CSV table of C-alpha atoms in Angstrom, one decimal:
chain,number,residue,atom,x,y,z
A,1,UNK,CA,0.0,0.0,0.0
A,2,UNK,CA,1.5,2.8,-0.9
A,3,UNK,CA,2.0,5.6,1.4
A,4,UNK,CA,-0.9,7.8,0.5
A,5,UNK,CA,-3.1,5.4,0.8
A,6,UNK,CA,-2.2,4.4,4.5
A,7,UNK,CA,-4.8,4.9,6.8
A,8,UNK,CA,-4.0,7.8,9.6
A,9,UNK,CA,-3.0,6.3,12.6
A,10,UNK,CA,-5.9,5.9,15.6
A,11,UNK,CA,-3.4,7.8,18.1
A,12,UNK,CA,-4.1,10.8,16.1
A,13,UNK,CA,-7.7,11.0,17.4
A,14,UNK,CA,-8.4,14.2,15.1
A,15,UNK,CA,-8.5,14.9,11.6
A,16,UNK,CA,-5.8,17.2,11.3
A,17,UNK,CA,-7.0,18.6,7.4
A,18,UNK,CA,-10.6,19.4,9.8
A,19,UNK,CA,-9.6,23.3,11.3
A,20,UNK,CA,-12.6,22.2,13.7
A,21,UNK,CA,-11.5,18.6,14.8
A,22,UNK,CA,-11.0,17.9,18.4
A,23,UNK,CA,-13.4,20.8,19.4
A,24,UNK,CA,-16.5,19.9,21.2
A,25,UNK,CA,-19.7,21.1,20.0
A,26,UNK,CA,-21.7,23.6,22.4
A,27,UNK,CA,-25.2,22.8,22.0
A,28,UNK,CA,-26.8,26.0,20.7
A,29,UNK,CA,-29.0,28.1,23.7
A,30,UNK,CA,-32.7,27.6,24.2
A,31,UNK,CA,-34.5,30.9,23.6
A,32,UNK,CA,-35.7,32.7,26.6
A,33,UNK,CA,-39.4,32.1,27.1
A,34,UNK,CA,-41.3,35.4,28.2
A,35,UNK,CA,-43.3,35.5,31.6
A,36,UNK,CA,-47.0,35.4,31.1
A,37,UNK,CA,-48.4,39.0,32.1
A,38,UNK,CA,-50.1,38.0,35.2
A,39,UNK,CA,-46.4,37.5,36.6
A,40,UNK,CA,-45.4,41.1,36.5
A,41,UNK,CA,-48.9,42.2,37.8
A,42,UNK,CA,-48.9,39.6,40.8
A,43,UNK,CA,-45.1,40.8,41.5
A,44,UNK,CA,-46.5,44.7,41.5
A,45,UNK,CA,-49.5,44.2,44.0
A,46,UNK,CA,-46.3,42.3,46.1
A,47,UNK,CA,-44.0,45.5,45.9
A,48,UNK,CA,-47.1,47.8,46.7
A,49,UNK,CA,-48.3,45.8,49.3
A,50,UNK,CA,-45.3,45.6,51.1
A,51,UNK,CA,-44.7,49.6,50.9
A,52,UNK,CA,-48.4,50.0,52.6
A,53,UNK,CA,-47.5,47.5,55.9
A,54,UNK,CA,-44.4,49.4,55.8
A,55,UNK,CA,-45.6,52.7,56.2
A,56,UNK,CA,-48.4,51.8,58.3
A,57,UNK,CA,-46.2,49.8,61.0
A,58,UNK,CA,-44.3,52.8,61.0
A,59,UNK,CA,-47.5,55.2,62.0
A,60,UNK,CA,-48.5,52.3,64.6
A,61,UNK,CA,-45.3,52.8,66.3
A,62,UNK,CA,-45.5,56.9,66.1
A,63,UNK,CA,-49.3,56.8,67.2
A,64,UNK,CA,-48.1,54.3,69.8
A,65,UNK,CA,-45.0,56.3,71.0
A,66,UNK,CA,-47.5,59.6,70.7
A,67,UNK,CA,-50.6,58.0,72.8
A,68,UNK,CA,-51.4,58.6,76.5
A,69,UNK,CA,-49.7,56.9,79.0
A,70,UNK,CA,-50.2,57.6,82.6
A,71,UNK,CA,-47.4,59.2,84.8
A,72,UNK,CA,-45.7,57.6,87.4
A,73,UNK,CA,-44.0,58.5,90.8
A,74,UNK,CA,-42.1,56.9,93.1
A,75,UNK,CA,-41.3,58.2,96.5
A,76,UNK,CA,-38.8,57.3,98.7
A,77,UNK,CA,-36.8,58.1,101.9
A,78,UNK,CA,-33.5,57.9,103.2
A,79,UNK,CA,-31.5,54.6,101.1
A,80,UNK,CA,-33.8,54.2,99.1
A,81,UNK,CA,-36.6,53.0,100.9
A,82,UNK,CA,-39.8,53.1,99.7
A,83,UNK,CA,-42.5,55.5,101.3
A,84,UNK,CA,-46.6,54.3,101.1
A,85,UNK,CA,-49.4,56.3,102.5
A,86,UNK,CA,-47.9,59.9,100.9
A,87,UNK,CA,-49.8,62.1,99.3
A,88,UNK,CA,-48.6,63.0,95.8
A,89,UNK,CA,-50.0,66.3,93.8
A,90,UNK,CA,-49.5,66.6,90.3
A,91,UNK,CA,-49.5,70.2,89.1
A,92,UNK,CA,-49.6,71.5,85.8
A,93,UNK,CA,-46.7,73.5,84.8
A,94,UNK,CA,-49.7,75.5,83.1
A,95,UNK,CA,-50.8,76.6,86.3
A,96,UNK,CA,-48.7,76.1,88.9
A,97,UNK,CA,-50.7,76.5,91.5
A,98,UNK,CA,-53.5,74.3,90.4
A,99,UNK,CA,-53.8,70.6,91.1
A,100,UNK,CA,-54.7,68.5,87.9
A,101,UNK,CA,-54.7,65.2,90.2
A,102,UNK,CA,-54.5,63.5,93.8
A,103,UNK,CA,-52.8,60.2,94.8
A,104,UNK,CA,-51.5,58.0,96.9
A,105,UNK,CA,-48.7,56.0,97.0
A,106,UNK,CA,-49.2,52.3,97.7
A,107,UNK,CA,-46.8,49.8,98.8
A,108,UNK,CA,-43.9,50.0,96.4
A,109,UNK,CA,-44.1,53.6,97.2
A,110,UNK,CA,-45.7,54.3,93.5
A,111,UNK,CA,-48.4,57.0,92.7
A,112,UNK,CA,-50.0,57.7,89.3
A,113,UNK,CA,-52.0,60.7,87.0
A,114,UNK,CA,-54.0,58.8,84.8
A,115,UNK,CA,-53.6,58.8,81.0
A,116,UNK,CA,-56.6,60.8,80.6
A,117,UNK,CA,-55.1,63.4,82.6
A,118,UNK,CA,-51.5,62.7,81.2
A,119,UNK,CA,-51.3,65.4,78.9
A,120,UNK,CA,-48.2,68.5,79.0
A,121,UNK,CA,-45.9,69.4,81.7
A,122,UNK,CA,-46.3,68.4,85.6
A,123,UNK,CA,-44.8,69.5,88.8
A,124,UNK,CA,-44.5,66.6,91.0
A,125,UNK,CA,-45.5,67.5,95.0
A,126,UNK,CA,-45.0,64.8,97.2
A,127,UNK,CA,-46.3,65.6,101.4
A,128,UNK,CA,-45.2,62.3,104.0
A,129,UNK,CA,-47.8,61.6,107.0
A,130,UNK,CA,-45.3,63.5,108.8
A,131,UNK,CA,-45.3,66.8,106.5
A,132,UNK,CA,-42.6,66.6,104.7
A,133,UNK,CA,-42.6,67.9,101.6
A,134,UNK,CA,-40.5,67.0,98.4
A,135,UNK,CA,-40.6,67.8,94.5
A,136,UNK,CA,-39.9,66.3,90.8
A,137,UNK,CA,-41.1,66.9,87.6
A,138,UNK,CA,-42.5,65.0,84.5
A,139,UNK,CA,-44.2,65.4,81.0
A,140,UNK,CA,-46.5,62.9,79.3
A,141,UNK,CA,-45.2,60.0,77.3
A,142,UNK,CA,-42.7,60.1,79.9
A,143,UNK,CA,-42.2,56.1,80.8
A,144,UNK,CA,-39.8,56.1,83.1
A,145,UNK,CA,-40.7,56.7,87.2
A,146,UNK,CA,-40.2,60.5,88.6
A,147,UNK,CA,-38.2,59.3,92.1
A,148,UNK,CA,-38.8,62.0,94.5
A,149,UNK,CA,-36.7,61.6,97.7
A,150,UNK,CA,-37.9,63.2,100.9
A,151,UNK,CA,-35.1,63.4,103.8
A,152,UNK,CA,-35.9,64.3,107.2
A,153,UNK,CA,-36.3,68.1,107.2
A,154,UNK,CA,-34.6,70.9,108.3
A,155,UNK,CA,-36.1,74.8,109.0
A,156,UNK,CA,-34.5,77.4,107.1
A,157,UNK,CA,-33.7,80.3,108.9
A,158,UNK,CA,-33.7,83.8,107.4
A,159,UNK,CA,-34.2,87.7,108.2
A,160,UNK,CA,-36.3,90.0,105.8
A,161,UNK,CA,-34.9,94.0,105.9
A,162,UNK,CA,-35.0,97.0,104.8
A,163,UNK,CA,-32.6,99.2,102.3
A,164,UNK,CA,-31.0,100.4,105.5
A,165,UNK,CA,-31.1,96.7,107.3
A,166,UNK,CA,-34.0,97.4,109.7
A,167,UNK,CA,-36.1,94.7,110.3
A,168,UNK,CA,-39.7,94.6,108.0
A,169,UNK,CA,-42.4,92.7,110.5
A,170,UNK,CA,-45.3,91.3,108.4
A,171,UNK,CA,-43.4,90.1,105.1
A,172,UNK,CA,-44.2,87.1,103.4
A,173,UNK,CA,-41.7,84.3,102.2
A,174,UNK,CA,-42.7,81.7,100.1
A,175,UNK,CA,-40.6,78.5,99.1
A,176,UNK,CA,-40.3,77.3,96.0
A,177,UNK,CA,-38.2,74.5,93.7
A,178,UNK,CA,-37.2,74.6,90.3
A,179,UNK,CA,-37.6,78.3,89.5
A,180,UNK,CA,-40.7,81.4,89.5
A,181,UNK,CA,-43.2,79.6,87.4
A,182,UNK,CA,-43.1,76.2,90.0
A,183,UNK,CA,-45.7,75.7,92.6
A,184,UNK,CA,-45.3,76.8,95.9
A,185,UNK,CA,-44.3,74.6,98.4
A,186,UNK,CA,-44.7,76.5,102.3
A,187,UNK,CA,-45.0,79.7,103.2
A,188,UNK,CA,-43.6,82.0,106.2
A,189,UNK,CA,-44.2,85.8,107.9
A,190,UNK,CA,-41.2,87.4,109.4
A,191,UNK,CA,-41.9,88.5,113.2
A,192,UNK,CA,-40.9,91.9,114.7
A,193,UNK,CA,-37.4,91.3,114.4
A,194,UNK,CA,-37.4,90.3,110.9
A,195,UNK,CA,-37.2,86.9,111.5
A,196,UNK,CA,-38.7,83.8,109.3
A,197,UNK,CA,-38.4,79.9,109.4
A,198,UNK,CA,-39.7,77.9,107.0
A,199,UNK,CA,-40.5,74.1,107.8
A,200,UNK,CA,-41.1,70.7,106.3
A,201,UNK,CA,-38.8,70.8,103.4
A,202,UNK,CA,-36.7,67.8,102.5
A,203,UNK,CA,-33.0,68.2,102.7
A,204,UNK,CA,-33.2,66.5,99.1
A,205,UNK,CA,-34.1,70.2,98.2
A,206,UNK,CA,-30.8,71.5,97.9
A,207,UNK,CA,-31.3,75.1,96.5
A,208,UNK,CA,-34.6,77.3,97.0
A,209,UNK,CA,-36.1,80.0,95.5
A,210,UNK,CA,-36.8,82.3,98.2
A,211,UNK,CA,-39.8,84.9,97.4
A,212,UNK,CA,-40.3,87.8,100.2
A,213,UNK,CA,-42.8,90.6,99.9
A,214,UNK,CA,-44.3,93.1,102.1
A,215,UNK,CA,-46.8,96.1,101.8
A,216,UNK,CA,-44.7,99.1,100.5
A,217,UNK,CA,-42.3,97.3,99.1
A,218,UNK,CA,-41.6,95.8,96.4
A,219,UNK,CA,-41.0,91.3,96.0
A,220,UNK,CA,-37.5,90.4,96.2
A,221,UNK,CA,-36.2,86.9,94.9
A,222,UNK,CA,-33.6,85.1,96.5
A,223,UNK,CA,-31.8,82.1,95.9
A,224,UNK,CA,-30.7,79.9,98.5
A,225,UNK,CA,-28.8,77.2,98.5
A,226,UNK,CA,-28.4,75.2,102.1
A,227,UNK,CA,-24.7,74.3,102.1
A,228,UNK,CA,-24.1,77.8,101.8
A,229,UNK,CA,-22.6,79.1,105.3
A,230,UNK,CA,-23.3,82.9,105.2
A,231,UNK,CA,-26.7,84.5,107.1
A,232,UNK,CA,-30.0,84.3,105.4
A,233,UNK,CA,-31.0,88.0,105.0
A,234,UNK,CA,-33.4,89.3,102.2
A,235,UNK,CA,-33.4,92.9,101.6
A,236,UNK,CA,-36.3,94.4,100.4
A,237,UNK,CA,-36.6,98.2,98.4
A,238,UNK,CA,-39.6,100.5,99.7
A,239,UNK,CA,-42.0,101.0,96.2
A,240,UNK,CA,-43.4,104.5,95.4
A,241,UNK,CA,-46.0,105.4,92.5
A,242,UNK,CA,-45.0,106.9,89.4
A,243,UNK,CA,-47.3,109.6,87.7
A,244,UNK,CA,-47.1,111.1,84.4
A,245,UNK,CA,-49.6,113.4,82.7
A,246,UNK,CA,-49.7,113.3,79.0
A,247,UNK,CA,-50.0,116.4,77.3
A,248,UNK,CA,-49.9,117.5,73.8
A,249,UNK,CA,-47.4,119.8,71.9
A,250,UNK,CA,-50.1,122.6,73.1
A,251,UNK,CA,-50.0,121.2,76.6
A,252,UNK,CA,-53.5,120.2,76.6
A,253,UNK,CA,-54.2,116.6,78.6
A,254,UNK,CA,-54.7,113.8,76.3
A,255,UNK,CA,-57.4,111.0,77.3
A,256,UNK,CA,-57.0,107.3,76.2
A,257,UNK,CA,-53.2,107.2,75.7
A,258,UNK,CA,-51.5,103.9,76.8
A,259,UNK,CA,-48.3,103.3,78.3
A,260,UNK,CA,-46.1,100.7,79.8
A,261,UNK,CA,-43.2,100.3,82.2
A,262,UNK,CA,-40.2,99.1,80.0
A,263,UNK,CA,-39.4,95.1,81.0
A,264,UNK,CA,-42.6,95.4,83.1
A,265,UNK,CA,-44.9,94.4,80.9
A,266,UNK,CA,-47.9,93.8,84.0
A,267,UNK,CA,-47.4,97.8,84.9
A,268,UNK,CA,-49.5,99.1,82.5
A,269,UNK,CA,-51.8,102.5,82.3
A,270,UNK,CA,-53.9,104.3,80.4
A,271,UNK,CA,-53.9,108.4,80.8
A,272,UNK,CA,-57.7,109.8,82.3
A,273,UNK,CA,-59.3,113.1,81.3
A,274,UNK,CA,-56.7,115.1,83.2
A,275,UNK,CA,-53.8,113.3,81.4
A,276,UNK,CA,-52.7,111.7,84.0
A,277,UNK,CA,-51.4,107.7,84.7
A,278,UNK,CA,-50.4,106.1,87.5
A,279,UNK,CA,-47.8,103.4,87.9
A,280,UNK,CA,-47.7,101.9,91.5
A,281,UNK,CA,-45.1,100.0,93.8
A,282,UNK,CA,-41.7,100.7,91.7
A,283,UNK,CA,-38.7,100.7,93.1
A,284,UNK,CA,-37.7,103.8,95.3
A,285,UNK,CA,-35.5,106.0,93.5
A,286,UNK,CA,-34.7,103.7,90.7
A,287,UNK,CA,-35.3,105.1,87.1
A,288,UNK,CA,-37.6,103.9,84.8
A,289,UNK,CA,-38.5,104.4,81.4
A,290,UNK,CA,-41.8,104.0,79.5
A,291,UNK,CA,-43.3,102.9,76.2
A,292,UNK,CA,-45.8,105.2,75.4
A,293,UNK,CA,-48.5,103.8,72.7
A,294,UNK,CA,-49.4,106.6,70.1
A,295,UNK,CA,-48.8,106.0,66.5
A,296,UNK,CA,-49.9,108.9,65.0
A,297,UNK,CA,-47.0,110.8,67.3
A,298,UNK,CA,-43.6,110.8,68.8
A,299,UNK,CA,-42.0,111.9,71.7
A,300,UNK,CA,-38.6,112.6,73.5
A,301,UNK,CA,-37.2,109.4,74.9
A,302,UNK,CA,-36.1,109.5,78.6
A,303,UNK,CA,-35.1,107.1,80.4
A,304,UNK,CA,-34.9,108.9,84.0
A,305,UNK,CA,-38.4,109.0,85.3
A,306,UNK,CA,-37.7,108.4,89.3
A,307,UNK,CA,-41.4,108.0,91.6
A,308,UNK,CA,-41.9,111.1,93.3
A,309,UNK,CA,-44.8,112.3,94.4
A,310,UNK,CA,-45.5,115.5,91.1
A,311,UNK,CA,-46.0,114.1,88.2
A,312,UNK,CA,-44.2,114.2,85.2
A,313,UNK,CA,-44.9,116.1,82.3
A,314,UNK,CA,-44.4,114.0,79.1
A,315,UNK,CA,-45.2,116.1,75.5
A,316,UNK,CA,-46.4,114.1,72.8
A,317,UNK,CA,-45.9,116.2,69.3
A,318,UNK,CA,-46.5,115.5,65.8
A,319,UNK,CA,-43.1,113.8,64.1
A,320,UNK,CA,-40.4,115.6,62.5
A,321,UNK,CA,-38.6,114.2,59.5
A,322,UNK,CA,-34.8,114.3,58.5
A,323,UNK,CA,-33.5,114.7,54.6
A,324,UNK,CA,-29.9,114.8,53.7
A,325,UNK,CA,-26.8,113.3,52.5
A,326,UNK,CA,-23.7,111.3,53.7
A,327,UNK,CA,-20.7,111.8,52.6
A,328,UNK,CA,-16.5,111.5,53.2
A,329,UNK,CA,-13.8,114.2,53.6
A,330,UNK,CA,-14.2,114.8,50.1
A,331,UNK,CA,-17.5,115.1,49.7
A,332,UNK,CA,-18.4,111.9,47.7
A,333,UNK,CA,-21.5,110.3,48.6
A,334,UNK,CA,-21.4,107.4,51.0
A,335,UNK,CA,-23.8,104.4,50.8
A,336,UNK,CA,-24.9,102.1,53.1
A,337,UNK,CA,-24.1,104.4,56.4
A,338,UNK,CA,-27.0,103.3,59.1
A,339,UNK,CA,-28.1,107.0,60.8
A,340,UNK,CA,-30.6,105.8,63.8
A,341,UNK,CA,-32.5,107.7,66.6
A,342,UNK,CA,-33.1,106.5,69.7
A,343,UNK,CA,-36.9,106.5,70.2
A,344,UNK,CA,-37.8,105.7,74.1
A,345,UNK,CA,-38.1,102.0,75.1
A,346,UNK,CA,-38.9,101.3,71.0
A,347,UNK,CA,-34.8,100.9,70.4
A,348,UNK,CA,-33.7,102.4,67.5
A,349,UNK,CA,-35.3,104.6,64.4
A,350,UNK,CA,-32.8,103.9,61.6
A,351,UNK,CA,-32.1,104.2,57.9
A,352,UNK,CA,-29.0,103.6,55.9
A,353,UNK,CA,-27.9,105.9,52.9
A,354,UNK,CA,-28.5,104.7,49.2
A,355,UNK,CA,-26.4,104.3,46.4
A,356,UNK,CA,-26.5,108.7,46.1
A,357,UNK,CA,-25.4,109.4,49.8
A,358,UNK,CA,-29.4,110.0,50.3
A,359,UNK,CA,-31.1,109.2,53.4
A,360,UNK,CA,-34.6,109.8,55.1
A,361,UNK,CA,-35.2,109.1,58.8
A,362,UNK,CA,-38.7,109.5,60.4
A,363,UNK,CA,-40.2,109.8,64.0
A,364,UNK,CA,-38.2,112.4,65.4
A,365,UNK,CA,-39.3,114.7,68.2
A,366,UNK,CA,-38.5,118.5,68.2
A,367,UNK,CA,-35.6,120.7,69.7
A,368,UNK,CA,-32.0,119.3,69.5
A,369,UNK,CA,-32.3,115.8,68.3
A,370,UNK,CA,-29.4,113.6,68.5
A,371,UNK,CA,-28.8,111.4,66.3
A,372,UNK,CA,-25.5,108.4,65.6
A,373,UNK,CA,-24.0,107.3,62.0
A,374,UNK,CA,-23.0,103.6,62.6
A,375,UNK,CA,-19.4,102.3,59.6
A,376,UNK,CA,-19.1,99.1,58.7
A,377,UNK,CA,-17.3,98.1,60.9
A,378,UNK,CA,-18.9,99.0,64.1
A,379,UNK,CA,-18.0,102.4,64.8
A,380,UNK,CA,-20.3,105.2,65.9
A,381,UNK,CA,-20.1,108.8,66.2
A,382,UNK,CA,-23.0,111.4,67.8
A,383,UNK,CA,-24.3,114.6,65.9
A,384,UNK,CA,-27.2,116.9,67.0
A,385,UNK,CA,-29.6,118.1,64.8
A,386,UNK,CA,-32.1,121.5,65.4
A,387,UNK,CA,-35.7,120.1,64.3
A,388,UNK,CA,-39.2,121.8,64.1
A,389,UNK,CA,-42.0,120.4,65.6
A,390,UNK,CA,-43.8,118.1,62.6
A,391,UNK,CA,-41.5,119.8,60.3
A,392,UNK,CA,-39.3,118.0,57.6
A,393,UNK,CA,-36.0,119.1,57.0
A,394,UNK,CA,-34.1,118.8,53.8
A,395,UNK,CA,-30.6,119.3,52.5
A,396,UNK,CA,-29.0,118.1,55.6
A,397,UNK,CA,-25.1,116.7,54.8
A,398,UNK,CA,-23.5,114.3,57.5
A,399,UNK,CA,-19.5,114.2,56.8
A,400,UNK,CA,-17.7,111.3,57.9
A,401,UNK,CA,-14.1,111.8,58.5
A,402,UNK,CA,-12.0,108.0,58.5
């Protein structure tokens, strides 16, 4: 057999003239089949469904977290031990001085304000068998127990005087905890020699706020605090009345005009046919100044109105207006310069210069005004300015030297 015509041997195991011998075949891919319709839908009502229970556990848990819950307090005495049989009051930091609910503590030394009454702020009064008296606070939603400790009492001991440190016999001292707008907790009247105790309080009551006020004077506030090693002795300042009379820029009484004590909002008056107002129990020889309501006119601020017994004459007068024009060494306008007035307990009447120098500033009384331009950066500098009553005045230059 001649060469060409021998077989290939079996070792080859490939056809070597076949470029594709000894590869295996991949089996061509099935094609994809598509998802009926109803798939996609049923998977959509899933994904909405599970977005709804989502968001509504999540209200559950805010309207749960927001609902009523009754308050708790737990009362106890010296390490720890708990205190049944006391009488706990739950004020409303609303109104102190009211009592939203009554309990008692039982056996674990636990009292309660129901949920239905569970609703804002609470000042937390707890009174032993024995009188003691001790304090906490809580809120609604609050969970957790208000402990209120009561210690065996001890009396403070104070002295109530006068500016010159004579005793004041008749004054009342009131106790209470955790600032002004708290409850009051006892109550005291100094003897003859100035002298006050007050009882029942719980040594757990560390620091006081001591109220004393007597007729002709006016209320002092103390803090006390009991570690505190120096004498007890409030000192009270005798009150006078303020009058004013209201007049107009012909000095005729004006009826119906209001005023108020500045950072006394409570001492308010209103002016009677004569003119006049009265502003009772301020502070003896202590200045005050007041904001007078008229907005149709102005007046001169002052700020040293000391009770005595004349009244005061205070002018009210129709405003006067200032025109004019800010401007540097070399007379080029200046922009953005604040020019302000100060108008009684109202702060500040201002204006700033535009883009031209110009400026425009209203309200002003008459006579010598003062007035203040205000830089950039802070600094101010006082000029007087001659103004007619209800008058505007125009052309006025302000020169500001760097």
């Amino acid at each position: 057999m001649s060469q060409q015509d021998q077989p290939f041997p079996q070792s080859a195991g490939r056809d070597p003239r076949s470029k594709s011998a000894g590869r295996s075949r991949q089996p061509s891919p099935k094609s994809k089949r598509s998802s009926p319709p109803w798939v996609y839908l049923v998977l959509a009502l899933v994904g909405v469904l599970a977005i709804f229970l989502t968001l509504a556990l999540e209200t559950a848990d805010k309207e749960a977290a927001s609902a009523p819950v009754p308050l708790f307090a737990k009362v106890v005495g010296r390490d720890q031990i708990k205190m049944p049989k006391v009488t706990v009051n739950f004020h409303p930091a609303s109104d102190p001085e009211s009592i939203a609910h009554t309990s008692t503590t039982d056996y674990r030394g636990i009292a309660d304000l129901p949920k239905e009454k569970a609703k804002g702020r609470f000042f937390v009064v707890a009174k032993s068998m024995t009188g003691t008296i001790g304090m906490g606070q809580t809120h609604a939603g609050n969970h957790e127990l208000t402990i209120i400790e009561l210690l065996p009492p001890k009396p403070v001991i104070g002295k109530v005087v006068d500016a010159e440190g004579k005793a004041i016999e008749g004054a009342k001292v009131t106790a209470r905890f955790l600032g002004p707008g708290s409850p009051k907790l006892v109550e005291a009247t100094s003897k003859a020699d100035g002298e006050f105790q007050l009882y029942r309080l719980s040594t757990s009551l560390q620091t006081l706020l001591l109220q004393a006020e007597a007729k002709g004077f006016a209320r002092q506030d103390y803090e006390y605090k009991r570690e505190a090693s120096a004498p007890l002795i409030i000192t009270l300042a005798r009150t006078m009345e303020l009058q004013v009379r209201i007049l107009d820029s012909n000095g005729k009484p004006i009826e119906d005009i209001r005023a108020t004590v500045q950072d006394q909002p409570k001492l308010r008056s209103v002016s009677d046919m004569f003119g006049l107002m009265f502003f009772p129990n301020l502070v003896e020889k202590k200045a005050v100044t007041l904001q007078i309501e008229d907005p149709k006119r102005t007046y001169r601020f002052r700020d040293d109105l000391i009770p005595r017994p004349e009244p005061y004459d205070l002018v009210l007068e129709e405003p006067a207006t200032l025109e004019g024009i800010v401007v540097d060494a070399k007379q080029q306008p200046l922009s953005g310069i604040t020019i302000k007035h100060r108008h009684g307990p109202r702060a500040w009447v201002r204006t700033s210069s535009g883009p031209d120098g110009s400026f425009r500033i209203g309200d002003l009384p008459s006579g010598e005004v003062w007035l203040e331009y205000e830089l950039g950066d802070g600094t101010t500098k006082r000029f007087t300015v001659p103004m007619q009553r209800g008058s505007t005045r125009s052309g006025y230059t302000v020169q500001i030297t760097r």
